[in-house]
CSV table of C-alpha atoms and ligand atoms in Angstrom, one decimal:
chain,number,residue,atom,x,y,z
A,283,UNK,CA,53.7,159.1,37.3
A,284,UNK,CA,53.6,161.1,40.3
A,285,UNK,CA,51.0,163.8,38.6
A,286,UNK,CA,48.7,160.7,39.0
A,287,UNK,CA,49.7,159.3,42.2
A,288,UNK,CA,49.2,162.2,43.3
A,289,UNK,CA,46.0,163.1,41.9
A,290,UNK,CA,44.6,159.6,43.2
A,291,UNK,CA,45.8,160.4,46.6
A,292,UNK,CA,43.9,163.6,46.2
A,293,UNK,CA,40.7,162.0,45.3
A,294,UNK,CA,40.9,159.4,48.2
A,295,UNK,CA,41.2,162.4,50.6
A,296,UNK,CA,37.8,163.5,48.7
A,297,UNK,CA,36.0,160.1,48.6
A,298,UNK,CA,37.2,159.9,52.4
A,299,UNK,CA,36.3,163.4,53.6
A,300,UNK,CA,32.9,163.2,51.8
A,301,UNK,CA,32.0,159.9,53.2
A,302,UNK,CA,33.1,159.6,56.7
A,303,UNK,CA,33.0,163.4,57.9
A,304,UNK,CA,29.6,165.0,57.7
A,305,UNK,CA,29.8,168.4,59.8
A,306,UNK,CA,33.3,170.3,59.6
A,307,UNK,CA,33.6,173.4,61.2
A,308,UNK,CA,36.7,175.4,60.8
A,309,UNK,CA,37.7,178.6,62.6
A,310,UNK,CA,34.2,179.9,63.4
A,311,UNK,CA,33.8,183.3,65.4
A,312,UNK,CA,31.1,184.3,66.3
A,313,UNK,CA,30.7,187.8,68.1
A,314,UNK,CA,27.3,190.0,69.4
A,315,UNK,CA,28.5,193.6,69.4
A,316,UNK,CA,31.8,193.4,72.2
A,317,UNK,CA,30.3,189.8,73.4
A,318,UNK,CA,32.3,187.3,71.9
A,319,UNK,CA,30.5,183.9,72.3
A,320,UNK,CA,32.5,181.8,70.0
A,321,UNK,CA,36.1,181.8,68.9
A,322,UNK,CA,38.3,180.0,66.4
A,323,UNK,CA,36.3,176.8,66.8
A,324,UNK,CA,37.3,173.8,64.5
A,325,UNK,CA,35.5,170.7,64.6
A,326,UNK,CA,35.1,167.6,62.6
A,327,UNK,CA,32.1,165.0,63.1
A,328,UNK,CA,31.8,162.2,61.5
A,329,UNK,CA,28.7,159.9,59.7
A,330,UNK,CA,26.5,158.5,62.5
A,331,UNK,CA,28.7,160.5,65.4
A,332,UNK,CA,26.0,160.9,68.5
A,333,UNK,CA,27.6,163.9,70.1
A,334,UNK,CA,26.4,165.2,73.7
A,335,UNK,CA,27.2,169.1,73.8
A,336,UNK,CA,27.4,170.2,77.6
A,337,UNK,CA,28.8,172.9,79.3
A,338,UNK,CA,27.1,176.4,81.7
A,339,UNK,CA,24.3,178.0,79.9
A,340,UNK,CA,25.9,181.1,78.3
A,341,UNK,CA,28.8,179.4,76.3
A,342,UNK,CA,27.6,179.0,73.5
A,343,UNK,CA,25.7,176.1,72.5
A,344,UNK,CA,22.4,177.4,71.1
A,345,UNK,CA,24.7,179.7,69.2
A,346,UNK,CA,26.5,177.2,67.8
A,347,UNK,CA,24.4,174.7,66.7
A,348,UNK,CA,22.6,177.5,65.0
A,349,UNK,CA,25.9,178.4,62.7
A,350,UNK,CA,25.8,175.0,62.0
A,351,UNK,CA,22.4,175.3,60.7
A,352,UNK,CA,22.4,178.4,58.7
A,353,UNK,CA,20.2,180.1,61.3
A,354,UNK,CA,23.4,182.2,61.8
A,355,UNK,CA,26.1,183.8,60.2
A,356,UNK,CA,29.6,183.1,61.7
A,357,UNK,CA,31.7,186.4,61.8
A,358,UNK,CA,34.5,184.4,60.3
A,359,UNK,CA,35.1,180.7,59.6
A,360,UNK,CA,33.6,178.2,57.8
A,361,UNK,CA,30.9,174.9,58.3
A,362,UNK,CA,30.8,172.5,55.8
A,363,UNK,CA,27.6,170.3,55.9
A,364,UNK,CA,28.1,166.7,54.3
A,365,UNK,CA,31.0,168.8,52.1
A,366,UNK,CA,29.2,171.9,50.9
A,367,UNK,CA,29.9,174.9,52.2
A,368,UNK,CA,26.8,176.8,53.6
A,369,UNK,CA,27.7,180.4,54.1
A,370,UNK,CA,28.8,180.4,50.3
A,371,UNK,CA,26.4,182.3,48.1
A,372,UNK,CA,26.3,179.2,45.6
A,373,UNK,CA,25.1,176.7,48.1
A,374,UNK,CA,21.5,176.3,48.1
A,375,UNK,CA,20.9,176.7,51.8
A,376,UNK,CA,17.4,175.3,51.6
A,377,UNK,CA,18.7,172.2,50.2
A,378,UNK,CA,21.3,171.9,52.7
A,379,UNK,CA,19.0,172.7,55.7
A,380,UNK,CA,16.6,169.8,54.1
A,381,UNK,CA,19.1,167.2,55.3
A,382,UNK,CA,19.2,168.9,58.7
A,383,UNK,CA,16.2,168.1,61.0
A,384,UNK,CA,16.2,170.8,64.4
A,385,UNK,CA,14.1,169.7,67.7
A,386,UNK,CA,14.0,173.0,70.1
A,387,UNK,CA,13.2,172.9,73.8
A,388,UNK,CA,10.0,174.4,73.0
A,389,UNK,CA,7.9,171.6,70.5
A,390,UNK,CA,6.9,174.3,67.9
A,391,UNK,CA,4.3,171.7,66.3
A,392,UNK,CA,1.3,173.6,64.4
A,393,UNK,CA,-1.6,173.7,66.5
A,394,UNK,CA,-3.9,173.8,64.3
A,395,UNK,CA,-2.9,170.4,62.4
A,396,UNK,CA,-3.2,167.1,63.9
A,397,UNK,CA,-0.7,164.8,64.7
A,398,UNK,CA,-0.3,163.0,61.6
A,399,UNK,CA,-0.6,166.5,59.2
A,400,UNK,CA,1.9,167.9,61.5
A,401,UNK,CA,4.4,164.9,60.6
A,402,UNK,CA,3.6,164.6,57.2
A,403,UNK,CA,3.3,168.4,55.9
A,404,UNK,CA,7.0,168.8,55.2
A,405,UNK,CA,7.5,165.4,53.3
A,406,UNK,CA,4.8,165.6,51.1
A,407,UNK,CA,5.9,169.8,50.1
A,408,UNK,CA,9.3,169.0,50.2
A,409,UNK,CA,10.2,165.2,49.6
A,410,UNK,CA,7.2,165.7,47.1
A,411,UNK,CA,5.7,162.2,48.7
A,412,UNK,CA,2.2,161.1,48.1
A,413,UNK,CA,-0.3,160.9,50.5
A,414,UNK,CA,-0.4,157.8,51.1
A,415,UNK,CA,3.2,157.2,50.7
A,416,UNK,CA,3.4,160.0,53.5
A,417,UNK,CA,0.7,158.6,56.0
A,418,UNK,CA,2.9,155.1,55.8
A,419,UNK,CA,6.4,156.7,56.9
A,420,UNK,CA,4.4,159.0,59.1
A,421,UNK,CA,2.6,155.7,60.8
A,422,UNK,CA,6.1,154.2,61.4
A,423,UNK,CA,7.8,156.8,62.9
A,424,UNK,CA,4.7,157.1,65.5
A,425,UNK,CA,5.1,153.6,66.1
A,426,UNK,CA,8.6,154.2,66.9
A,427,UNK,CA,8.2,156.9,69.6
A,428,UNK,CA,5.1,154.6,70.7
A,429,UNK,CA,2.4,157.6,69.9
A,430,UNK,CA,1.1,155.7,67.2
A,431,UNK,CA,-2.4,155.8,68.7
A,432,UNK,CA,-2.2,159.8,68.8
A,433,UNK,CA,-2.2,160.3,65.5
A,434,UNK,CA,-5.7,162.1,65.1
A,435,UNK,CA,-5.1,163.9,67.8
A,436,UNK,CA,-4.4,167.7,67.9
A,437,UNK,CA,-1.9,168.8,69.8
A,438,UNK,CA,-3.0,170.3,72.6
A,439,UNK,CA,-4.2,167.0,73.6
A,440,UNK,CA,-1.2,165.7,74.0
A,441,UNK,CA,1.0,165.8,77.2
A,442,UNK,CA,4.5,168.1,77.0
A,443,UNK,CA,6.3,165.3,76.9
A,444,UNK,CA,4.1,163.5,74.3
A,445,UNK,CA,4.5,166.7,72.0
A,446,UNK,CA,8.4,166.9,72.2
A,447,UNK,CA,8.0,162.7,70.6
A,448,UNK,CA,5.7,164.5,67.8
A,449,UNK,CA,8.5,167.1,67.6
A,450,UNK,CA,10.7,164.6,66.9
A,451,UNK,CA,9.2,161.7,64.8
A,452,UNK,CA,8.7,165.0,62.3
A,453,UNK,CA,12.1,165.4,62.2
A,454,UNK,CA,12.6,162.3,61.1
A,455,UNK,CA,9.9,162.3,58.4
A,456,UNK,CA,12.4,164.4,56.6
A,457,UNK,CA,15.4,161.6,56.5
A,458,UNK,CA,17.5,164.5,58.0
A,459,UNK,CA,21.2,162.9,57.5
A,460,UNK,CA,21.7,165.2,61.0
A,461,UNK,CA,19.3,166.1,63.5
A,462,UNK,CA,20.3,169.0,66.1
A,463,UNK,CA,18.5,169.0,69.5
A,464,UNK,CA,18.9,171.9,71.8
A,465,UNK,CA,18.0,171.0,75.1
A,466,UNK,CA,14.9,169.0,74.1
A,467,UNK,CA,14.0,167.8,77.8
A,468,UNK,CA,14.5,171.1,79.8
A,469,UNK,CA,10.9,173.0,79.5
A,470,UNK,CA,9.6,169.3,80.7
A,471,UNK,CA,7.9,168.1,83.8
A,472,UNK,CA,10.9,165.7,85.1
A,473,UNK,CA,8.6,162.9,85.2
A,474,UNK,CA,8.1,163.4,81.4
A,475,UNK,CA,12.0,163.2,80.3
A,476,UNK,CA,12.9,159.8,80.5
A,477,UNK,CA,9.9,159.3,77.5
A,478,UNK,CA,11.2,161.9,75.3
A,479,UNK,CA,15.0,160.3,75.8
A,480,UNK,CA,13.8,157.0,75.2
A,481,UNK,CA,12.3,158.2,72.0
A,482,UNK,CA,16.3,160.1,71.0
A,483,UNK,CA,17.9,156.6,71.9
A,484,UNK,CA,15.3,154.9,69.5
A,485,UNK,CA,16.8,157.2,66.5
A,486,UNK,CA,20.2,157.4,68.0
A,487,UNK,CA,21.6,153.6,66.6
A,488,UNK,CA,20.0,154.1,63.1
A,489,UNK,CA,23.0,155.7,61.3
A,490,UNK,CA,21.6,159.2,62.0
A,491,UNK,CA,24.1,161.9,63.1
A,492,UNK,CA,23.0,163.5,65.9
A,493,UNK,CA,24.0,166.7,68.3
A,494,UNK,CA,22.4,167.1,71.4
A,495,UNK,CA,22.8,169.9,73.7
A,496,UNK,CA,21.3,168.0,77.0
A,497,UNK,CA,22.0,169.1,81.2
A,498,UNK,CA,21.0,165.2,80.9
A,499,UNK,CA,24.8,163.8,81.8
A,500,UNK,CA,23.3,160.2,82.4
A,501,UNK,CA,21.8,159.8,79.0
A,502,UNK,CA,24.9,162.0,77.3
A,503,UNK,CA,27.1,159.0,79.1
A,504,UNK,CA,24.8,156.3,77.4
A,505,UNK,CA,24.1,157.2,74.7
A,506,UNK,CA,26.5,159.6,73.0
A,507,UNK,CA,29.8,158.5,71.2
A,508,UNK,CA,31.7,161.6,71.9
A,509,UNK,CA,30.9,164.3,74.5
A,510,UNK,CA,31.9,168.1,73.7
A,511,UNK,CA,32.6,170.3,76.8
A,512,UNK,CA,31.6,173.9,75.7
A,513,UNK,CA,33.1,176.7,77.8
A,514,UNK,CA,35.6,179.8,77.4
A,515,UNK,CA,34.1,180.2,73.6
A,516,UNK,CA,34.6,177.0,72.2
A,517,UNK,CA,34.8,173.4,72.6
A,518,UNK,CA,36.8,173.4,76.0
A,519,UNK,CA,37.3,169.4,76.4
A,520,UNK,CA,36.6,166.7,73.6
A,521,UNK,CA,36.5,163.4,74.4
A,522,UNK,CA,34.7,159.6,75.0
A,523,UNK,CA,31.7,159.6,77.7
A,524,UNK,CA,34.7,158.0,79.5
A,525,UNK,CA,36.8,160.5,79.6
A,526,UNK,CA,34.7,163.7,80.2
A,527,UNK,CA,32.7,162.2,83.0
A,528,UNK,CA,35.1,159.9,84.8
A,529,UNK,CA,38.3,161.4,83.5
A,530,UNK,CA,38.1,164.9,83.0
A,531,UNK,CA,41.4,166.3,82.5
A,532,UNK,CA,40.6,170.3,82.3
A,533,UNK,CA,40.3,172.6,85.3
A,534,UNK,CA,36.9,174.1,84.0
A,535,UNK,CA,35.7,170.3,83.2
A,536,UNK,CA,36.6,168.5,86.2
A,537,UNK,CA,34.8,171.7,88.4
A,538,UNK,CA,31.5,170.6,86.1
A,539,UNK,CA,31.7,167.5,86.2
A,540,UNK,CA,32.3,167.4,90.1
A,541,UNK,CA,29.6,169.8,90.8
A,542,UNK,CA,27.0,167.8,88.8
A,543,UNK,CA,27.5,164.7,90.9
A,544,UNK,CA,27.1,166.8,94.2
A,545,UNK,CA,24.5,167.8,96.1
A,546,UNK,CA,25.2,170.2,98.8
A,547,UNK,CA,23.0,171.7,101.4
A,548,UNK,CA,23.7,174.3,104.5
A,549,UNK,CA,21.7,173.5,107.6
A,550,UNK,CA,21.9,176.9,110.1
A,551,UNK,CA,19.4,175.5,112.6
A,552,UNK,CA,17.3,173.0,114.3
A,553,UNK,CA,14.4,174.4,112.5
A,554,UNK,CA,15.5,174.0,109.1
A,555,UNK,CA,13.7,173.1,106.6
A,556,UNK,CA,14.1,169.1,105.9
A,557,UNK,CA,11.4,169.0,103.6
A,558,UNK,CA,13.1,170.8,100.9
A,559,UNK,CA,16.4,168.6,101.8
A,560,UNK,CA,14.4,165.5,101.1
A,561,UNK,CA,13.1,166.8,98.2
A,562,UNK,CA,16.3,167.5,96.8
A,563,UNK,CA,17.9,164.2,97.9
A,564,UNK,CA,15.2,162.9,96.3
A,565,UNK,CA,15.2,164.9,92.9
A,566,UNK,CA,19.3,164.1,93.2
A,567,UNK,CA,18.8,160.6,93.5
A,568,UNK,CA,16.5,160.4,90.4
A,569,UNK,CA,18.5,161.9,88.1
A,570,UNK,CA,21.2,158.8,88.7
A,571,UNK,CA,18.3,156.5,88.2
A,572,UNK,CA,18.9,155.5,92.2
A,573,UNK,CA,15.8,153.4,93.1
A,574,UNK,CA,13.0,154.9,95.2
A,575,UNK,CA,14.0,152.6,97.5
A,576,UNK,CA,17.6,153.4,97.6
A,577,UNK,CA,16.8,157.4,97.7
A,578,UNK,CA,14.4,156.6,100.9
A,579,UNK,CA,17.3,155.2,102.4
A,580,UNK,CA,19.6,157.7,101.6
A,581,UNK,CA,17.0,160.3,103.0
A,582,UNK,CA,17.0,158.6,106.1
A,583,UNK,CA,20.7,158.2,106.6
A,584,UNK,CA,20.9,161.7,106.0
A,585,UNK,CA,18.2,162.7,108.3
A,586,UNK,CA,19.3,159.9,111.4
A,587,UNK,CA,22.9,161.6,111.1
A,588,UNK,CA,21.5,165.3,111.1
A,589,UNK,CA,19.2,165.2,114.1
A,590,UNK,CA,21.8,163.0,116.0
A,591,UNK,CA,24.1,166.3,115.9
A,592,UNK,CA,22.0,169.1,116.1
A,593,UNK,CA,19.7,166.8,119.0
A,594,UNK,CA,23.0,165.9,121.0
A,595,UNK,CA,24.1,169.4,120.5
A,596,UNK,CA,27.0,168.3,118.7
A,597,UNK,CA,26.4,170.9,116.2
A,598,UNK,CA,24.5,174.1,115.5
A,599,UNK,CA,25.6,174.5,111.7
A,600,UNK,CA,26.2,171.5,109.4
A,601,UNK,CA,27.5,172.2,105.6
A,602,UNK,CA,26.1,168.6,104.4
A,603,UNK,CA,27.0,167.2,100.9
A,604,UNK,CA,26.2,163.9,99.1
A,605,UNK,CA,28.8,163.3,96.3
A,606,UNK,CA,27.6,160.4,93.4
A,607,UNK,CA,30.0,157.9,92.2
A,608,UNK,CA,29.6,156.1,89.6
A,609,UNK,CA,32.0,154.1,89.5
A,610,UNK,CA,30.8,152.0,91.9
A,611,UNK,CA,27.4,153.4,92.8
A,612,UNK,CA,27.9,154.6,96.0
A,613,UNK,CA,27.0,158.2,97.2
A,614,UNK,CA,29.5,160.1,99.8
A,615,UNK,CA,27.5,161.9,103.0
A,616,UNK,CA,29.5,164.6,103.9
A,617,UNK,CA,28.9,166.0,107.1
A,618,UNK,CA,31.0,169.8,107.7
A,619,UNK,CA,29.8,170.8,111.6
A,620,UNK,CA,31.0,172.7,113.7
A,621,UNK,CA,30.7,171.7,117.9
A,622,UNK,CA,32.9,169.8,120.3
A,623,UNK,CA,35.3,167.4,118.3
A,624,UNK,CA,35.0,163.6,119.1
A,625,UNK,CA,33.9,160.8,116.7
A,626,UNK,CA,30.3,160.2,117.3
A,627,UNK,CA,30.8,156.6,116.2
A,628,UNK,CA,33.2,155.9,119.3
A,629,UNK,CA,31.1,155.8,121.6
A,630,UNK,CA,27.4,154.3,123.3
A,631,UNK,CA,25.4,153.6,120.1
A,632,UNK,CA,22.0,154.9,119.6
A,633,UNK,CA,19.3,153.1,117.3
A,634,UNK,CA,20.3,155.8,114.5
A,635,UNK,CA,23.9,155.4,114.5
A,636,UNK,CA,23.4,151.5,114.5
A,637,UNK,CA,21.5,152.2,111.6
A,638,UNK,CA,23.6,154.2,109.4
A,639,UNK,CA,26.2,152.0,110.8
A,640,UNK,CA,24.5,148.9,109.0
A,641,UNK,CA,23.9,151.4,105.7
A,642,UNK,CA,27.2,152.7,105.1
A,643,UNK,CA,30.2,150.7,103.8
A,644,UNK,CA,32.5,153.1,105.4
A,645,UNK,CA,32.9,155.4,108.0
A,646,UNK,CA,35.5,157.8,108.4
A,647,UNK,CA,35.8,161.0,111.2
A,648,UNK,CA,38.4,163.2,110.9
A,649,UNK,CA,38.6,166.7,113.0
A,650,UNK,CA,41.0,170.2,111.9
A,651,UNK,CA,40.6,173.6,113.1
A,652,UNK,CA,38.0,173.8,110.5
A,653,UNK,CA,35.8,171.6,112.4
A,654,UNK,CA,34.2,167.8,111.8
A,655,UNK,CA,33.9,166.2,109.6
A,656,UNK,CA,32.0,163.2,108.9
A,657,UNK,CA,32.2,160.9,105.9
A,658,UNK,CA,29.8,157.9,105.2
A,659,UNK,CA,29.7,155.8,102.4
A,660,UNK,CA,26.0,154.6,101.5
A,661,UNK,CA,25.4,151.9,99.2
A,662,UNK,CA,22.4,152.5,96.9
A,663,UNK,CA,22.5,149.0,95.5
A,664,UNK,CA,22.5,149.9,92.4
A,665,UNK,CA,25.8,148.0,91.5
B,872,LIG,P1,23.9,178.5,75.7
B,872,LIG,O1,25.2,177.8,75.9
B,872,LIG,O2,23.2,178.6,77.1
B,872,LIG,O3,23.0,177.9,74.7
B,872,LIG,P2,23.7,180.7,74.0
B,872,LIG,O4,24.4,180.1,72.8
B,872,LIG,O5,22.3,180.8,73.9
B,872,LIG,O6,24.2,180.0,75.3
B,872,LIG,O7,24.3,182.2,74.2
B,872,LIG,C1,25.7,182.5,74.4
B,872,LIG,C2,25.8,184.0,74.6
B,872,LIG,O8,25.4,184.7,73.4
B,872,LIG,C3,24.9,184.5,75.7
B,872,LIG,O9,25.6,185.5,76.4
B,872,LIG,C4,23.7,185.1,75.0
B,872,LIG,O10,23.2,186.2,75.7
B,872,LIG,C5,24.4,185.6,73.7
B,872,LIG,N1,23.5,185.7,72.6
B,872,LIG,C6,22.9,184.6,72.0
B,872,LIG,N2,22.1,184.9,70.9
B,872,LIG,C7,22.2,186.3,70.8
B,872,LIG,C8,21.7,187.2,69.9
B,872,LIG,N3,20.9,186.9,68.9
B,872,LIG,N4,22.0,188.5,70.1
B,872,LIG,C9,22.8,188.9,71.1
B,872,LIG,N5,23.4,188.0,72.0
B,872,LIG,C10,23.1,186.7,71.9
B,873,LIG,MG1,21.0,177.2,74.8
């Protein structure tokens, strides 16, 4: 009796493991020479997981995803894909790989093919589909990355961002069970990523498993149902959106995490150069989705409280942050000067100060042998 309850345990632990987890990783190493990228790195994912991989560049995360493909040997260690094992002689890696669809940073689509060959090649060679049979999986894909009218196209015709949706809808011609992407928006023109993430977040509730290596923490948070934080060779923190981004509990994760949300900036002189600063409050702005309107705000908050101080000769240096919160939407001006200490708000108010008076929520001056400091709260309206 308990030879078979036993055995039927055993087989629910297969029936479960095959269905439910599709990537397991266990112990991987993976060294170059003395340059150890990768150590003793376990990891289960399972069916329909959409995992955001993030972390510094240099930890790891191309190399990983390309264990996980085949595309590298581990030193030591195992990866199972959907339960076979692929560094095991006796796996048929090409099979394996065939339920794996890859999207680079860099599109890789055949030049020389149009748009609809380029998506159709590998199902008709390798799913063995007909033409036709082809053409009509090819033809809904394009609809769902909206480039359906670019299918006679070549590529070079097509925009960067356009390309990388190509890139993608062929990955998909090959029902891939996982897709990997490795920073698929980072060789784009900025105005060109939201397109290509939309097109991710079209795949991303159809059941496919997907890893995505992405610097894009705003789309990771929306769309990803686990987050892995790469760093010191591994998987450094694992966790919900949730808890990497609003609840990091690592020292090497909260730094991230807190440096992400900031934007700092040094003024030395009345001469510096506020057309960069606005560029960059506006290129900060953007990537939290903070309205044009809200960002031309925040550039003129930033620039009414700068020229106050350097024009009163209140200070000659200012360290200046502006700190994201999502939580609430608000964004933190930081203001680090040095100069005589006194709260500017206290007293005769000029037009500039009445304004950022009116835009901020909160004002707070505090003053140490450091210097001022100034903190305002802006609203950006966004929630
Ligand atoms: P990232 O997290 O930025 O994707 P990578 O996985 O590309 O980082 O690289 C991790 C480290 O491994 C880097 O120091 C890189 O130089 C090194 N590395 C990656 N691929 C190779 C290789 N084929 N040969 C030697 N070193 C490599
Ligand atoms: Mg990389």
């Amino acid at each position: 009796v308990r030879g078979i309850y036993d055995s039927s345990h055993l087989q629910t632990y297969r029936t479960e493991r095959r269905e439910s987890t599709v990537i397991r990783v266990e112990n991987l190493s993976k060294s170059f020479g003395k340059l150890t990228v990768l150590r003793d790195v376990s990891l289960h994912i399972k069916k329909g997981e959409c995992v955001a991989i993030i972390g510094p560049s240099g930890t790891g995360k191309s190399v990983f995803l390309s264990c996980l493909n085949g595309l590298m040997t581990p030193d030591c260690g195992k990866v199972f894909i959907d339960g076979d094992d692929i560094c095991d002689r006796h796996t048929n890696i090409n099979k394996v790989r065939s339920k794996m669809g890859m999207v680079y940073q860099a599109f890789h689509l055949f030049s020389h093919l149009t748009v609809m060959e380029n998506i159709t090649l590998a199902p008709r060679k390798l799913l063995r589909l007909s033409a036709a049979e082809a053409q009509t999986k090819a033809e809904k894909l394009l609809d769902m990355v909206a480039l359906r009218e670019k299918a006679n196209a070549m590529p070079g015709e097509l925009s960067g961002g356009q390309q990388q949706r190509i890139a993608i809808a062929r990955a998909m011609a090959m029902d891939p069970q996982i897709v990997l992407f490795d920073e698929p928006t980072s060789a784009l023109d900025p105005t060109m990523v939201g397109e290509v993430l939309a097109a991710i977040r079209t795949f991303a509730d159809k059941g496919v498993t997907m890893l995505i290596v992405t610097h894009e923490m705003e789309f990771a948070r929306e769309v990803a149902s686990r987050v892995l934080y790469m760093d010191e060779n591994g998987i450094y923190e694992d966790g919900t959106p949730e808890q990497i981004f609003d609840n990091p509990q690592k020292p090497k994760t909260k730094a991230f995490i807190g440096k992400l949300k900031t934007l700092r900036y040094e003024i030395a002189s009345k001469n510096f150069d506020f057309l960069q600063l606005y560029t960059q409050i506006s290129l900060f702005c953007q990537k939290y989705r903070i309205t044009p309107k809200s960002s031309h705000s925040m550039q003129l908050c930033t620039e009414e409280a700068v020229f106050y101080l350097l024009n009163n000769d209140l200070a000659s240096r200012i360290e200046l942050s502006l700190e994201y919160s999502d939580k609430n939407g608000t964004v933190t001006l930081s203001l680090d000067y040095d100069g005589p200490p006194g709260n500017p708000f206290d007293g005769e108010e000029d037009l500039g100060l009445i304004l950022l008076r009116a835009k901020s929520s909160q004002i707070e001056y505090t003053n140490d042998e450091k210097g001022n400091h100034l903190k305002l709260n802006l609203q950006t309206g966004e929630k």
